Each structure stands twice: as C-alpha cells, then as structure tokens.
C-alpha cells in the first residue's frame, strides 16, 4: 500500500510563523478625464509582504481592488523603463523599489512623473520626451564606405561612454528636472545622456552635429546642475556629469 | 445630461460633466516639445552667456567685496561717504575704471541671471516677451545712465 497520504500534515504544521504581511497604504494620484477634470488622491490599504516591490502593490490593487487603476509596466524587472513614477516625492521605477525601503509605516504616495501631460492616473504622454530624444539623433553617423567587418574599438574608447550606454529611457531623470517642469522645450537630461553616448563614441562621426544641436538655447546651457537627474536615475548613471562633459566639449571645441 | 451641473464629480448627483465621449482636457505640461519646436539657431550666444556668468562672477567677487570694504569698513565706515568723497574718488581714473567695470559686469551678470529665471519660470510666450522687454529696458537704462554719470561727473556742480 503505497498510496500517498496526508496523515503527517498536523505534525508538519509550524508552530507560529509570523505572517510576513503588513498593511500598507498606497496613496495614489488618480486622474480620469472621462470622470473629472481634477486629479485627486485616493488611498488603497493593502496587505502585502514589505519585501515585495511597489509594482506588486500596484498589481494587487489593479487585480483585486480597482481594475480602473492605470499605469504602465512591461518587463517588470527594471529594464524596459515603462514604470517610472513619483514614489514618495522621488522619481523611481516601481519595479525596482521595495516597499520596506520606503517606510511602509506611512502612506506611500504614488503619482505620475512631472513635466509631461498626464493622460490617465499614472500614464503620461511620452511624445515630447521621445521628440527630444529623436532631436539629438541617437544613432551611429559615419562617413565613407561601410567596413566589411565590424567597427573595432579599444576597451579604453568603449569605457569613455560606458556610463551613458546604460540608459533605459524611463524619463525618471528628465521628469525630475526643475527646468524641464516649467519649460518642456529644454532637451532634458535623458536626451543629453543619449547624445553623450554617441558624441564620445570613437566610431561615431556625427559628434559635431550633435554638439551644435545641444549648443542651442534649449540645450545643455539650461542645465542648473541641481543633480536631481543623477539622484533619480534608476540605472545609476551620473547624468549631471555627462551633461557637464558635453558642456566642456562645447567650450574646448570653441576655444 | 444637463449642461448646468456645476459639480464635475457627482457621486451624489450621479452626474458628471465628463464621460467617455466628452473627456475633460488632460493636464498639459508647459511648453511641450513637438516636431515643430524650432531647430538649432546655430549661434554661440548661450555658450558665451554661460561663460560670461562664470568669469564675471569671479571678477565681481573682488570688485564688489573691495567696494564694500572701502565704502563701509575702512576710514570711519559709511559716515565718511558724501559728495566730496565721491568727487575725490572719481578724480582718479583708477576708481573710475573700477566703478565702470563693476557697473557693467554687475548689471549684465544680473540681467543674464534674471533672463535665465524668466526662461525657467515664465510659461506663456507673452509673459516671457514682456518680462524680458522690461528687463532689457531697465538694464540698458541703468548701464547708460551710470556710464554717463561716471564720465561726465562734474565736481564743481552746484
């Protein structure tokens, strides 16, 4: 008789494992133009393990409490850059922020990133952001014939712009910039970071054009070095440093 | 739906001004970038402006602190300043140059700084235009008037 039985179940029951769940209040900035012209805060108390991420909390709300809650997320692992939002007043990726790290004792405020048009709840219109990205020509520009093999580059040359290759275009930096909040004509940190990635690439020959674009009145000279972008970057890119390097390149090119 | 409803959210009334076919205007960001955003003007004005702020700032530290020290601290402090004191100083080309340099650098430094503030904070094109106009007028007036006084100062005026 080898029938599996469950007769040991009572013995196996642990004495008293404390529940990992705690009650956290998510205070979310809701906006739905189909209901009201005003945005307002709404509280959602949820039972969740504090070792979970803010994104898991948002999923829990959307799947179990209020299906109308709207936010972007794709990969949910900090690579696609879809779920940048303003959590407790700071731009972060919801999928890289653990609840235990942002004081779950108090309500956790979550709102859309600033400086971009809010379409619904946490979803913003990213078009102006990507327009600035397109305007710096974020692609390899070369002259002459294509080589028959790959374009070689030394490790040192690759290292020069390594930091700015990490950008995932989540807009956390650009939407943390006080200059961008008031004037969307400013290119913003993300576009400058992606220009930096090509300007300092030894294989690229469009650096002059990009520098000329960023030399304009809405380019790098509007940066106030408040370092909000460096603090906000979920990839740890030294954004302000990259902007300063572009400024330095412009000045050394001129003098 | 009644057009006279004043409440936009109506949990009690059960009515709202907005629905799927008539959504409210979205909350727009100021001065958003579009495809039509003016392309590069190909001038180095902003570069020179940025450099000027740094260089004039350094020079102004010396000029202004020296000015304050002489005017307010040394030789009996502020009580010594009078027509005769100014007349005596402006008899020397050194102090004339000092004051002229300080006037021009401080005014242009301040004006460029305020231009930056207007660019950063004024959202509507009209507001920007008029604030900058006012700023430039005031700057030109002050700089010209100050320069005129320094060069045409007559110690024997009565």
GROMACS .gro file of C-alpha atoms in nm:
model
  413
    1UNK     CA    1   0.000   0.000   0.000
    2UNK     CA    2   0.196   0.299  -0.124
    3UNK     CA    3  -0.088   0.538  -0.152
    4UNK     CA    4   0.038   0.879  -0.053
    5UNK     CA    5  -0.141   1.003   0.249
    6UNK     CA    6  -0.169   1.332   0.428
    7UNK     CA    7  -0.156   1.193   0.776
    8UNK     CA    8   0.156   1.385   0.876
    9UNK     CA    9   0.005   1.718   0.795
   10UNK     CA   10  -0.071   1.811   1.153
   11UNK     CA   11   0.283   1.741   1.273
   12UNK     CA   12   0.435   1.939   0.990
   13UNK     CA   13   0.236   2.249   1.067
   14UNK     CA   14   0.482   2.503   1.204
   15UNK     CA   15   0.415   2.632   1.549
   16UNK     CA   16   0.381   3.001   1.483
   17UNK     CA   17   0.540   3.152   1.178
   18UNK     CA   18   0.462   3.524   1.194
   19UNK     CA   19   0.278   3.643   0.889
   20UNK     CA   20   0.505   3.842   0.657
   21UNK     CA   21   0.212   4.055   0.552
   22UNK     CA   22   0.165   4.407   0.677
   23UNK     CA   23  -0.092   4.668   0.591
   24UNK     CA   24   0.044   4.941   0.370
   25UNK     CA   25  -0.149   5.240   0.244
   26UNK     CA   26  -0.089   5.333  -0.118
   27UNK     CA   27  -0.191   5.695  -0.173
   28UNK     CA   28  -0.226   5.724  -0.548
   29UNK     CA   29  -0.283   6.038  -0.756
   30UNK     CA   30  -0.584   5.948  -0.971
   31UNK     CA   31  -0.686   6.133  -1.284
   32UNK     CA   32  -0.951   6.023  -1.526
   33UNK     CA   33  -1.063   6.283  -1.779
   34UNK     CA   34  -1.373   6.077  -1.851
   35UNK     CA   35  -1.494   6.138  -1.498
   36UNK     CA   36  -1.343   6.462  -1.373
   37UNK     CA   37  -1.115   6.741  -1.479
   38UNK     CA   38  -0.943   6.731  -1.142
   39UNK     CA   39  -0.681   6.488  -1.021
   40UNK     CA   40  -0.721   6.364  -0.667
   41UNK     CA   41  -0.551   6.140  -0.413
   42UNK     CA   42  -0.706   5.805  -0.336
   43UNK     CA   43  -0.595   5.573  -0.054
   44UNK     CA   44  -0.569   5.198  -0.101
   45UNK     CA   45  -0.490   4.992   0.211
   46UNK     CA   46  -0.334   4.662   0.103
   47UNK     CA   47  -0.199   4.354   0.277
   48UNK     CA   48   0.143   4.289   0.136
   49UNK     CA   49   0.484   4.146   0.222
   50UNK     CA   50   0.713   4.451   0.269
   51UNK     CA   51   0.983   4.263   0.076
   52UNK     CA   52   0.765   4.295  -0.232
   53UNK     CA   53   0.805   4.582  -0.473
   54UNK     CA   54   0.580   4.885  -0.520
   55UNK     CA   55   0.481   4.741  -0.858
   56UNK     CA   56   0.348   4.427  -0.684
   57UNK     CA   57   0.135   4.653  -0.467
   58UNK     CA   58   0.000   4.831  -0.774
   59UNK     CA   59  -0.076   4.494  -0.936
   60UNK     CA   60  -0.256   4.382  -0.623
   61UNK     CA   61  -0.472   4.695  -0.631
   62UNK     CA   62  -0.542   4.667  -1.002
   63UNK     CA   63  -0.616   4.294  -0.997
   64UNK     CA   64  -0.803   4.269  -0.668
   65UNK     CA   65  -0.942   4.609  -0.569
   66UNK     CA   66  -0.981   4.858  -0.852
   67UNK     CA   67  -0.936   4.749  -1.211
   68UNK     CA   68  -0.955   5.106  -1.336
   69UNK     CA   69  -0.615   5.195  -1.188
   70UNK     CA   70  -0.397   5.272  -1.487
   71UNK     CA   71  -0.020   5.253  -1.507
   72UNK     CA   72   0.248   5.137  -1.749
   73UNK     CA   73   0.472   4.840  -1.698
   74UNK     CA   74   0.620   4.589  -1.939
   75UNK     CA   75   0.908   4.375  -1.822
   76UNK     CA   76   0.866   4.450  -1.451
   77UNK     CA   77   1.237   4.393  -1.396
   78UNK     CA   78   1.394   4.735  -1.435
   79UNK     CA   79   1.498   4.707  -1.799
   80UNK     CA   80   1.214   4.834  -2.017
   81UNK     CA   81   1.179   5.167  -1.835
   82UNK     CA   82   0.799   5.177  -1.853
   83UNK     CA   83   0.707   5.221  -1.490
   84UNK     CA   84   0.893   5.531  -1.381
   85UNK     CA   85   0.672   5.713  -1.133
   86UNK     CA   86   0.700   5.960  -0.849
   87UNK     CA   87   0.703   5.750  -0.533
   88UNK     CA   88   0.713   5.941  -0.205
   89UNK     CA   89   0.812   6.251  -0.399
   90UNK     CA   90   1.108   6.091  -0.575
   91UNK     CA   91   1.122   5.950  -0.925
   92UNK     CA   92   1.181   5.576  -0.919
   93UNK     CA   93   1.098   5.260  -1.107
   94UNK     CA   94   0.807   5.090  -0.928
   95UNK     CA   95   0.961   4.754  -1.021
   96UNK     CA   96   1.293   4.833  -0.850
   97UNK     CA   97   1.158   4.987  -0.531
   98UNK     CA   98   1.099   4.754  -0.235
   99UNK     CA   99   0.819   4.858  -0.004
  100UNK     CA  100   1.038   4.802   0.304
  101UNK     CA  101   1.288   5.057   0.174
  102UNK     CA  102   1.045   5.350   0.162
  103UNK     CA  103   0.894   5.346   0.513
  104UNK     CA  104   0.569   5.144   0.487
  105UNK     CA  105   0.459   5.286   0.824
  106UNK     CA  106   0.335   5.598   0.648
  107UNK     CA  107   0.116   5.612   0.337
  108UNK     CA  108   0.324   5.567   0.023
  109UNK     CA  109   0.240   5.841  -0.225
  110UNK     CA  110   0.247   5.746  -0.590
  111UNK     CA  111   0.189   5.990  -0.874
  112UNK     CA  112   0.271   6.032  -1.238
  113UNK     CA  113   0.612   6.173  -1.331
  114UNK     CA  114   0.606   6.552  -1.359
  115UNK     CA  115   0.654   6.778  -1.658
  116UNK     CA  116   0.469   6.557  -1.904
  117UNK     CA  117   0.099   6.566  -1.986
  118UNK     CA  118  -0.098   6.327  -1.765
  119UNK     CA  119  -0.335   6.115  -1.973
  120UNK     CA  120  -0.480   5.894  -1.701
  121UNK     CA  121  -0.372   5.808  -1.347
  122UNK     CA  122   0.000   5.728  -1.373
  123UNK     CA  123   0.018   5.730  -1.753
  124UNK     CA  124   0.179   6.035  -1.915
  125UNK     CA  125   0.223   6.139  -2.276
  126UNK     CA  126   0.584   6.046  -2.354
  127UNK     CA  127   0.585   6.206  -2.702
  128UNK     CA  128   0.768   6.530  -2.604
  129UNK     CA  129   1.028   6.320  -2.422
  130UNK     CA  130   1.091   6.099  -2.724
  131UNK     CA  131   1.084   6.400  -2.956
  132UNK     CA  132   1.379   6.546  -2.765
  133UNK     CA  133   1.549   6.205  -2.787
  134UNK     CA  134   1.497   6.194  -3.164
  135UNK     CA  135   1.621   6.552  -3.199
  136UNK     CA  136   1.971   6.461  -3.079
  137UNK     CA  137   1.999   6.188  -3.348
  138UNK     CA  138   2.063   5.886  -3.125
  139UNK     CA  139   2.212   5.663  -3.395
  140UNK     CA  140   2.554   5.595  -3.539
  141UNK     CA  141   2.658   5.853  -3.800
  142UNK     CA  142   2.960   5.773  -4.018
  143UNK     CA  143   3.117   5.890  -4.339
  144UNK     CA  144   3.260   5.690  -4.625
  145UNK     CA  145   3.212   5.327  -4.708
  146UNK     CA  146   3.096   5.073  -4.460
  147UNK     CA  147   3.372   4.842  -4.342
  148UNK     CA  148   3.332   4.480  -4.441
  149UNK     CA  149   3.387   4.372  -4.082
  150UNK     CA  150   3.268   4.519  -3.752
  151UNK     CA  151   3.387   4.863  -3.643
  152UNK     CA  152   3.663   4.794  -3.395
  153UNK     CA  153   3.708   4.993  -3.077
  154UNK     CA  154   3.961   4.970  -2.796
  155UNK     CA  155   3.849   4.891  -2.444
  156UNK     CA  156   3.954   5.241  -2.333
  157UNK     CA  157   3.748   5.405  -2.607
  158UNK     CA  158   3.449   5.194  -2.507
  159UNK     CA  159   3.498   5.288  -2.143
  160UNK     CA  160   3.475   5.659  -2.229
  161UNK     CA  161   3.098   5.649  -2.279
  162UNK     CA  162   3.016   5.330  -2.089
  163UNK     CA  163   2.809   5.508  -1.826
  164UNK     CA  164   2.567   5.664  -2.071
  165UNK     CA  165   2.502   5.337  -2.258
  166UNK     CA  166   2.305   5.220  -1.954
  167UNK     CA  167   2.009   5.450  -2.021
  168UNK     CA  168   1.671   5.275  -2.050
  169UNK     CA  169   1.475   5.589  -2.146
  170UNK     CA  170   1.242   5.569  -1.848
  171UNK     CA  171   1.225   5.952  -1.823
  172UNK     CA  172   1.292   5.946  -1.447
  173UNK     CA  173   1.575   6.198  -1.493
  174UNK     CA  174   1.404   6.433  -1.738
  175UNK     CA  175   1.085   6.444  -1.532
  176UNK     CA  176   1.283   6.517  -1.215
  177UNK     CA  177   1.446   6.825  -1.369
  178UNK     CA  178   1.300   7.155  -1.242
  179UNK     CA  179   1.396   7.330  -1.564
  180UNK     CA  180   1.203   7.071  -1.764
  181UNK     CA  181   0.897   7.101  -1.536
  182UNK     CA  182   0.849   7.462  -1.639
  183UNK     CA  183   0.984   7.454  -1.989
  184UNK     CA  184   0.935   7.142  -2.196
  185UNK     CA  185   1.142   7.295  -2.476
  186UNK     CA  186   1.457   7.208  -2.281
  187UNK     CA  187   1.607   6.887  -2.420
  188UNK     CA  188   1.621   6.736  -2.073
  189UNK     CA  189   1.883   6.509  -1.918
  190UNK     CA  190   1.783   6.188  -2.097
  191UNK     CA  191   1.829   6.335  -2.446
  192UNK     CA  192   2.167   6.481  -2.347
  193UNK     CA  193   2.277   6.148  -2.197
  194UNK     CA  194   2.193   5.973  -2.523
  195UNK     CA  195   2.373   6.240  -2.724
  196UNK     CA  196   2.672   6.194  -2.491
  197UNK     CA  197   2.667   5.822  -2.568
  198UNK     CA  198   2.742   5.899  -2.937
  199UNK     CA  199   2.943   6.220  -2.904
  200UNK     CA  200   3.210   6.034  -2.706
  201UNK     CA  201   3.194   5.716  -2.916
  202UNK     CA  202   3.519   5.689  -3.116
  203UNK     CA  203   3.334   5.513  -3.402
  204UNK     CA  204   3.081   5.790  -3.449
  205UNK     CA  205   3.141   6.091  -3.673
  206UNK     CA  206   2.827   6.294  -3.602
  207UNK     CA  207   2.956   6.447  -3.280
  208UNK     CA  208   2.986   6.794  -3.432
  209UNK     CA  209   2.622   6.794  -3.543
  210UNK     CA  210   2.502   6.678  -3.203
  211UNK     CA  211   2.714   6.933  -3.020
  212UNK     CA  212   2.570   7.202  -3.244
  213UNK     CA  213   2.218   7.089  -3.155
  214UNK     CA  214   2.293   7.090  -2.782
  215UNK     CA  215   2.464   7.431  -2.809
  216UNK     CA  216   2.125   7.585  -2.878
  217UNK     CA  217   1.919   7.790  -2.634
  218UNK     CA  218   1.727   7.484  -2.515
  219UNK     CA  219   2.037   7.268  -2.495
  220UNK     CA  220   2.294   7.195  -2.226
  221UNK     CA  221   2.331   7.559  -2.119
  222UNK     CA  222   1.993   7.546  -1.950
  223UNK     CA  223   2.119   7.284  -1.704
  224UNK     CA  224   2.137   7.428  -1.350
  225UNK     CA  225   2.333   7.131  -1.209
  226UNK     CA  226   2.074   7.061  -0.941
  227UNK     CA  227   2.169   6.690  -0.960
  228UNK     CA  228   1.801   6.583  -0.944
  229UNK     CA  229   1.862   6.371  -1.254
  230UNK     CA  230   2.160   6.189  -1.105
  231UNK     CA  231   1.959   6.114  -0.791
  232UNK     CA  232   1.661   5.994  -0.991
  233UNK     CA  233   1.838   5.765  -1.239
  234UNK     CA  234   1.741   5.405  -1.158
  235UNK     CA  235   2.044   5.284  -1.354
  236UNK     CA  236   2.290   5.490  -1.151
  237UNK     CA  237   2.410   5.693  -1.449
  238UNK     CA  238   2.599   6.006  -1.346
  239UNK     CA  239   2.368   6.220  -1.555
  240UNK     CA  240   2.482   6.562  -1.439
  241UNK     CA  241   2.844   6.462  -1.504
  242UNK     CA  242   2.753   6.359  -1.857
  243UNK     CA  243   2.584   6.695  -1.916
  244UNK     CA  244   2.890   6.877  -1.782
  245UNK     CA  245   3.114   6.673  -2.014
  246UNK     CA  246   2.907   6.788  -2.309
  247UNK     CA  247   2.941   7.149  -2.189
  248UNK     CA  248   3.316   7.104  -2.158
  249UNK     CA  249   3.333   6.956  -2.508
  250UNK     CA  250   3.146   7.260  -2.641
  251UNK     CA  251   3.382   7.503  -2.470
  252UNK     CA  252   3.703   7.322  -2.570
  253UNK     CA  253   3.572   7.298  -2.926
  254UNK     CA  254   3.526   7.673  -2.930
  255UNK     CA  255   3.846   7.783  -2.757
  256UNK     CA  256  -2.708   6.524  -1.939
  257UNK     CA  257  -2.770   6.869  -1.806
  258UNK     CA  258  -2.518   7.132  -1.905
  259UNK     CA  259  -2.592   7.338  -1.595
  260UNK     CA  260  -2.442   7.093  -1.348
  261UNK     CA  261  -2.163   7.271  -1.166
  262UNK     CA  262  -2.008   6.974  -0.989
  263UNK     CA  263  -1.758   6.791  -1.201
  264UNK     CA  264  -1.758   6.481  -0.987
  265UNK     CA  265  -2.101   6.384  -0.881
  266UNK     CA  266  -2.112   6.080  -0.656
  267UNK     CA  267  -2.433   6.208  -0.501
  268UNK     CA  268  -2.591   6.367  -0.801
  269UNK     CA  269  -2.469   6.074  -1.010
  270UNK     CA  270  -2.394   6.309  -1.292
  271UNK     CA  271  -2.070   6.437  -1.432
  272UNK     CA  272  -1.981   6.695  -1.693
  273UNK     CA  273  -1.749   6.441  -1.849
  274UNK     CA  274  -1.794   6.096  -1.994
  275UNK     CA  275  -1.624   5.869  -2.246
  276UNK     CA  276  -1.733   6.081  -2.541
  277UNK     CA  277  -1.669   6.414  -2.370
  278UNK     CA  278  -1.347   6.374  -2.172
  279UNK     CA  279  -1.205   6.660  -1.969
  280UNK     CA  280  -0.898   6.837  -2.103
  281UNK     CA  281  -0.587   6.648  -1.994
  282UNK     CA  282  -0.344   6.820  -1.758
  283UNK     CA  283  -0.091   6.961  -2.002
  284UNK     CA  284   0.273   7.028  -1.930
  285UNK     CA  285   0.400   7.377  -2.009
  286UNK     CA  286   0.574   7.441  -2.342
  287UNK     CA  287   0.592   7.081  -2.456
  288UNK     CA  288   0.839   6.991  -2.729
  289UNK     CA  289   0.685   6.892  -3.059
  290UNK     CA  290   0.809   6.820  -3.410
  291UNK     CA  291   0.760   7.190  -3.480
  292UNK     CA  292   0.988   7.304  -3.200
  293UNK     CA  293   1.236   7.546  -3.358
  294UNK     CA  294   1.553   7.375  -3.463
  295UNK     CA  295   1.906   7.492  -3.391
  296UNK     CA  296   1.973   7.862  -3.431
  297UNK     CA  297   2.345   7.789  -3.477
  298UNK     CA  298   2.473   8.069  -3.259
  299UNK     CA  299   2.707   8.052  -2.963
  300UNK     CA  300   2.508   8.307  -2.763
  301UNK     CA  301   2.416   8.067  -2.482
  302UNK     CA  302   2.773   7.939  -2.463
  303UNK     CA  303   2.912   8.291  -2.427
  304UNK     CA  304   2.636   8.378  -2.181
  305UNK     CA  305   2.724   8.077  -1.967
  306UNK     CA  306   3.097   8.157  -1.978
  307UNK     CA  307   3.033   8.526  -1.907
  308UNK     CA  308   2.840   8.435  -1.591
  309UNK     CA  309   3.136   8.236  -1.456
  310UNK     CA  310   3.408   8.484  -1.548
  311UNK     CA  311   3.220   8.799  -1.446
  312UNK     CA  312   3.124   8.626  -1.122
  313UNK     CA  313   3.490   8.575  -1.032
  314UNK     CA  314   3.582   8.935  -1.115
  315UNK     CA  315   3.278   9.068  -0.930
  316UNK     CA  316   3.377   8.890  -0.610
  317UNK     CA  317   3.692   9.106  -0.600
  318UNK     CA  318   3.527   9.427  -0.723
  319UNK     CA  319   3.218   9.415  -0.501
  320UNK     CA  320   3.390   9.296  -0.183
  321UNK     CA  321   3.662   9.560  -0.234
  322UNK     CA  322   3.395   9.822  -0.295
  323UNK     CA  323   3.206   9.728   0.020
  324UNK     CA  324   3.524   9.720   0.226
  325UNK     CA  325   3.629  10.067   0.115
  326UNK     CA  326   3.284  10.221   0.141
  327UNK     CA  327   3.159  10.065   0.462
  328UNK     CA  328   3.451   9.948   0.673
  329UNK     CA  329   3.774  10.143   0.622
  330UNK     CA  330   3.832  10.505   0.730
  331UNK     CA  331   3.533  10.561   0.954
  332UNK     CA  332   3.285  10.347   0.766
  333UNK     CA  333   2.972  10.466   0.593
  334UNK     CA  334   2.962  10.807   0.766
  335UNK     CA  335   3.252  10.936   0.554
  336UNK     CA  336   3.058  10.898   0.228
  337UNK     CA  337   2.938  11.224   0.085
  338UNK     CA  338   2.962  11.432  -0.230
  339UNK     CA  339   3.322  11.523  -0.152
  340UNK     CA  340   3.420  11.157  -0.102
  341UNK     CA  341   3.272  11.052  -0.437
  342UNK     CA  342   3.422  11.355  -0.611
  343UNK     CA  343   3.762  11.273  -0.466
  344UNK     CA  344   3.746  10.911  -0.580
  345UNK     CA  345   3.626  10.986  -0.931
  346UNK     CA  346   3.910  11.229  -0.981
  347UNK     CA  347   4.127  10.919  -1.024
  348UNK     CA  348   4.098  10.714  -1.345
  349UNK     CA  349   4.162  10.400  -1.137
  350UNK     CA  350   3.840  10.437  -0.939
  351UNK     CA  351   3.653  10.548  -1.248
  352UNK     CA  352   3.757  10.226  -1.420
  353UNK     CA  353   3.677  10.020  -1.111
  354UNK     CA  354   3.326  10.162  -1.084
  355UNK     CA  355   3.262  10.145  -1.456
  356UNK     CA  356   3.372   9.781  -1.469
  357UNK     CA  357   3.163   9.699  -1.164
  358UNK     CA  358   2.859   9.870  -1.311
  359UNK     CA  359   2.878   9.690  -1.643
  360UNK     CA  360   2.966   9.347  -1.508
  361UNK     CA  361   2.712   9.356  -1.224
  362UNK     CA  362   2.430   9.480  -1.448
  363UNK     CA  363   2.498   9.232  -1.727
  364UNK     CA  364   2.555   8.948  -1.481
  365UNK     CA  365   2.231   9.027  -1.302
  366UNK     CA  366   2.037   9.078  -1.623
  367UNK     CA  367   2.156   8.749  -1.768
  368UNK     CA  368   2.068   8.576  -1.444
  369UNK     CA  369   1.717   8.723  -1.450
  370UNK     CA  370   1.683   8.627  -1.816
  371UNK     CA  371   1.757   8.271  -1.707
  372UNK     CA  372   1.498   8.294  -1.430
  373UNK     CA  373   1.237   8.423  -1.678
  374UNK     CA  374   1.323   8.143  -1.920
  375UNK     CA  375   1.286   7.892  -1.640
  376UNK     CA  376   0.966   8.016  -1.483
  377UNK     CA  377   0.755   8.215  -1.729
  378UNK     CA  378   0.541   7.973  -1.924
  379UNK     CA  379   0.327   8.184  -2.156
  380UNK     CA  380   0.506   8.333  -2.461
  381UNK     CA  381   0.355   8.676  -2.395
  382UNK     CA  382   0.465   8.681  -2.032
  383UNK     CA  383   0.816   8.585  -2.140
  384UNK     CA  384   0.826   8.852  -2.406
  385UNK     CA  385   0.712   9.138  -2.183
  386UNK     CA  386   0.917   9.040  -1.880
  387UNK     CA  387   1.229   9.021  -2.094
  388UNK     CA  388   1.147   9.351  -2.261
  389UNK     CA  389   1.113   9.516  -1.922
  390UNK     CA  390   1.437   9.356  -1.807
  391UNK     CA  391   1.637   9.467  -2.112
  392UNK     CA  392   1.498   9.822  -2.097
  393UNK     CA  393   1.585   9.856  -1.730
  394UNK     CA  394   1.933   9.714  -1.789
  395UNK     CA  395   2.016   9.940  -2.081
  396UNK     CA  396   1.880  10.245  -1.898
  397UNK     CA  397   2.080  10.178  -1.581
  398UNK     CA  398   2.403  10.093  -1.762
  399UNK     CA  399   2.384  10.401  -1.987
  400UNK     CA  400   2.287  10.637  -1.707
  401UNK     CA  401   2.564  10.505  -1.482
  402UNK     CA  402   2.824  10.528  -1.757
  403UNK     CA  403   2.714  10.882  -1.838
  404UNK     CA  404   2.747  10.988  -1.475
  405UNK     CA  405   3.091  10.832  -1.434
  406UNK     CA  406   3.227  11.003  -1.745
  407UNK     CA  407   3.056  11.343  -1.718
  408UNK     CA  408   3.079  11.384  -1.341
  409UNK     CA  409   3.147  11.747  -1.255
  410UNK     CA  410   3.286  11.802  -0.903
  411UNK     CA  411   3.211  12.176  -0.924
  412UNK     CA  412   2.840  12.134  -0.986
  413UNK     CA  413   2.618  12.334  -0.753
   0.00000   0.00000   0.00000
